[in-house]
PDB file of C-alpha atoms in Angstrom:
ATOM      1  CA  LEU A   1     -37.818  52.214  -0.434  1.00 86.00           C
ATOM      2  CA  GLN A   2     -34.251  53.452  -0.127  1.00 88.00           C
ATOM      3  CA  ASP A   3     -33.443  50.405   2.011  1.00 90.00           C
ATOM      4  CA  MET A   4     -34.929  48.008  -0.531  1.00 91.00           C
ATOM      5  CA  VAL A   5     -34.189  49.450  -3.982  1.00 93.00           C
ATOM      6  CA  PRO A   6     -30.752  50.523  -5.235  1.00 94.00           C
ATOM      7  CA  PRO A   7     -30.583  54.352  -5.541  1.00 94.00           C
ATOM      8  CA  GLU A   8     -30.145  54.455  -9.332  1.00 96.00           C
ATOM      9  CA  LYS A   9     -33.063  52.076  -9.871  1.00 96.00           C
ATOM     10  CA  LEU A  10     -35.293  54.012  -7.461  1.00 94.00           C
ATOM     11  CA  LYS A  11     -34.470  57.274  -9.255  1.00 95.00           C
ATOM     12  CA  TYR A  12     -35.336  55.660 -12.600  1.00 96.00           C
ATOM     13  CA  TYR A  13     -38.618  54.276 -11.237  1.00 95.00           C
ATOM     14  CA  GLN A  14     -39.606  57.688  -9.903  1.00 94.00           C
ATOM     15  CA  GLU A  15     -38.614  59.512 -13.100  1.00 95.00           C
ATOM     16  CA  THR A  16     -40.632  57.080 -15.233  1.00 95.00           C
ATOM     17  CA  ARG A  17     -43.524  57.141 -12.738  1.00 91.00           C
ATOM     18  CA  VAL A  18     -43.349  53.425 -12.100  1.00 92.00           C
ATOM     19  CA  ILE A  19     -43.209  54.515  -8.454  1.00 93.00           C
ATOM     20  CA  GLU A  20     -44.866  57.709  -7.331  1.00 91.00           C
ATOM     21  CA  ILE A  21     -44.802  59.013  -3.787  1.00 90.00           C
ATOM     22  CA  ALA A  22     -47.530  61.566  -3.197  1.00 89.00           C
ATOM     23  CA  PRO A  23     -49.258  63.199  -0.253  1.00 90.00           C
ATOM     24  CA  LEU A  24     -52.833  62.091   0.305  1.00 90.00           C
ATOM     25  CA  ALA A  25     -54.107  65.546  -0.672  1.00 87.00           C
ATOM     26  CA  TYR A  26     -52.718  65.021  -4.212  1.00 87.00           C
ATOM     27  CA  MET A  27     -55.069  62.078  -4.792  1.00 86.00           C
ATOM     28  CA  ARG A  28     -58.173  64.222  -5.286  1.00 86.00           C
ATOM     29  CA  GLY A  29     -59.457  64.157  -8.858  1.00 87.00           C
ATOM     30  CA  ARG A  30     -57.402  61.142  -9.916  1.00 90.00           C
ATOM     31  CA  THR A  31     -58.433  57.625 -10.833  1.00 92.00           C
ATOM     32  CA  LEU A  32     -55.710  55.023 -10.543  1.00 90.00           C
ATOM     33  CA  HIS A  33     -55.951  52.325 -13.220  1.00 92.00           C
ATOM     34  CA  ASP A  34     -53.727  49.226 -13.145  1.00 93.00           C
ATOM     35  CA  ALA A  35     -52.066  50.491  -9.979  1.00 93.00           C
ATOM     36  CA  PHE A  36     -50.784  49.108  -6.702  1.00 94.00           C
ATOM     37  CA  VAL A  37     -51.353  51.785  -4.063  1.00 94.00           C
ATOM     38  CA  LEU A  38     -50.185  51.863  -0.471  1.00 94.00           C
ATOM     39  CA  LEU A  39     -51.663  54.281   2.066  1.00 95.00           C
ATOM     40  CA  ASP A  40     -49.621  54.322   5.262  1.00 94.00           C
ATOM     41  CA  GLU A  41     -50.553  55.860   8.639  1.00 94.00           C
ATOM     42  CA  ALA A  42     -54.247  55.748   7.707  1.00 96.00           C
ATOM     43  CA  GLN A  43     -55.283  56.007  11.351  1.00 95.00           C
ATOM     44  CA  ASN A  44     -54.711  59.743  10.934  1.00 96.00           C
ATOM     45  CA  THR A  45     -57.095  60.162   8.001  1.00 95.00           C
ATOM     46  CA  THR A  46     -60.487  61.748   8.461  1.00 95.00           C
ATOM     47  CA  SER A  47     -63.601  59.991   7.200  1.00 95.00           C
ATOM     48  CA  GLU A  48     -63.679  62.332   4.201  1.00 94.00           C
ATOM     49  CA  GLN A  49     -60.023  61.654   3.351  1.00 95.00           C
ATOM     50  CA  ILE A  50     -60.300  57.859   3.447  1.00 95.00           C
ATOM     51  CA  LYS A  51     -63.492  57.970   1.374  1.00 95.00           C
ATOM     52  CA  MET A  52     -61.748  60.178  -1.182  1.00 94.00           C
ATOM     53  CA  PHE A  53     -58.793  57.772  -1.238  1.00 94.00           C
ATOM     54  CA  LEU A  54     -60.901  54.634  -1.622  1.00 93.00           C
ATOM     55  CA  THR A  55     -62.897  56.131  -4.480  1.00 93.00           C
ATOM     56  CA  ARG A  56     -59.669  56.719  -6.459  1.00 91.00           C
ATOM     57  CA  MET A  57     -59.383  52.975  -7.162  1.00 92.00           C
ATOM     58  CA  GLY A  58     -59.745  52.254 -10.842  1.00 92.00           C
ATOM     59  CA  PRO A  59     -59.929  49.016 -12.841  1.00 94.00           C
ATOM     60  CA  ASN A  60     -57.293  46.392 -12.017  1.00 95.00           C
ATOM     61  CA  SER A  61     -56.005  48.343  -9.015  1.00 94.00           C
ATOM     62  CA  ARG A  62     -55.082  46.952  -5.633  1.00 94.00           C
ATOM     63  CA  VAL A  63     -54.915  49.003  -2.463  1.00 94.00           C
ATOM     64  CA  ILE A  64     -53.213  48.276   0.834  1.00 95.00           C
ATOM     65  CA  ILE A  65     -54.052  50.529   3.753  1.00 96.00           C
ATOM     66  CA  THR A  66     -52.016  50.369   6.939  1.00 95.00           C
ATOM     67  CA  GLY A  67     -52.579  52.042  10.259  1.00 94.00           C
ATOM     68  CA  ASP A  68     -52.475  51.549  13.998  1.00 92.00           C
ATOM     69  CA  GLN A  69     -55.793  52.404  15.619  1.00 90.00           C
ATOM     70  CA  THR A  70     -54.040  52.845  18.955  1.00 90.00           C
ATOM     71  CA  GLN A  71     -51.882  55.704  17.625  1.00 92.00           C
ATOM     72  CA  VAL A  72     -54.402  58.203  16.273  1.00 94.00           C
ATOM     73  CA  ASP A  73     -53.021  61.761  16.231  1.00 94.00           C
ATOM     74  CA  LEU A  74     -56.254  63.501  15.222  1.00 94.00           C
ATOM     75  CA  PRO A  75     -57.973  66.024  17.491  1.00 92.00           C
ATOM     76  CA  VAL A  76     -59.850  64.321  20.347  1.00 89.00           C
ATOM     77  CA  ARG A  77     -63.321  64.790  18.851  1.00 90.00           C
ATOM     78  CA  GLN A  78     -62.258  63.736  15.322  1.00 91.00           C
ATOM     79  CA  LYS A  79     -63.008  60.115  14.385  1.00 92.00           C
ATOM     80  CA  SER A  80     -60.351  58.124  12.568  1.00 95.00           C
ATOM     81  CA  GLY A  81     -61.302  57.465   8.966  1.00 95.00           C
ATOM     82  CA  LEU A  82     -59.525  54.116   9.193  1.00 96.00           C
ATOM     83  CA  SER A  83     -61.693  52.972  12.095  1.00 95.00           C
ATOM     84  CA  GLU A  84     -64.830  54.043  10.275  1.00 95.00           C
ATOM     85  CA  ALA A  85     -63.770  52.354   7.030  1.00 96.00           C
ATOM     86  CA  LEU A  86     -63.011  49.122   8.864  1.00 95.00           C
ATOM     87  CA  ARG A  87     -66.434  49.169  10.496  1.00 95.00           C
ATOM     88  CA  ILE A  88     -68.247  49.853   7.209  1.00 95.00           C
ATOM     89  CA  LEU A  89     -66.220  47.506   4.995  1.00 95.00           C
ATOM     90  CA  LYS A  90     -65.660  44.543   7.339  1.00 93.00           C
ATOM     91  CA  ASP A  91     -68.198  42.255   5.626  1.00 94.00           C
ATOM     92  CA  VAL A  92     -67.717  43.385   2.017  1.00 95.00           C
ATOM     93  CA  LYS A  93     -66.758  40.536  -0.299  1.00 94.00           C
ATOM     94  CA  GLY A  94     -63.336  41.057  -1.892  1.00 91.00           C
ATOM     95  CA  ILE A  95     -61.983  43.197   0.942  1.00 93.00           C
ATOM     96  CA  GLY A  96     -59.554  41.551   3.332  1.00 93.00           C
ATOM     97  CA  ILE A  97     -58.711  42.903   6.752  1.00 95.00           C
ATOM     98  CA  VAL A  98     -55.619  41.714   8.602  1.00 94.00           C
ATOM     99  CA  ASN A  99     -55.096  42.608  12.248  1.00 92.00           C
ATOM    100  CA  LEU A 100     -51.562  42.270  13.571  1.00 90.00           C
ATOM    101  CA  SER A 101     -50.599  41.949  17.211  1.00 88.00           C
ATOM    102  CA  GLY A 102     -47.446  42.934  19.054  1.00 85.00           C
ATOM    103  CA  LYS A 103     -46.067  39.478  18.255  1.00 91.00           C
ATOM    104  CA  ASP A 104     -46.113  40.358  14.560  1.00 90.00           C
ATOM    105  CA  VAL A 105     -44.030  43.511  14.953  1.00 84.00           C
ATOM    106  CA  ILE A 106     -40.272  43.185  14.841  1.00 86.00           C
ATOM    107  CA  ARG A 107     -38.400  46.390  15.590  1.00 84.00           C
ATOM    108  CA  HIS A 108     -34.938  47.118  14.247  1.00 81.00           C
ATOM    109  CA  LYS A 109     -32.280  46.894  16.946  1.00 81.00           C
TER     110      LYS A 109
END
């Protein structure tokens, strides 16, 4: 965000809670109405964590979940919640899944 929003505007947005940055653990017990929510690095969520996150969606909310299934940092025997969610939700109407390839990734020099 610091690369995209001027510092004074970002500070204002955070103070007025237009933008909130919170750890995943802080989502428990909340329902997000009229919100745009981004969950990054979701390949490292457990099944319980991604379920908890997805059930926080309230009316008029949109959620984007990003993650790279090839870079899971969970213990070897722990399944990625992202992989499980993709398997379960792949044919649900209203849910879009976009898979990017190496051609879609542009790294900063």
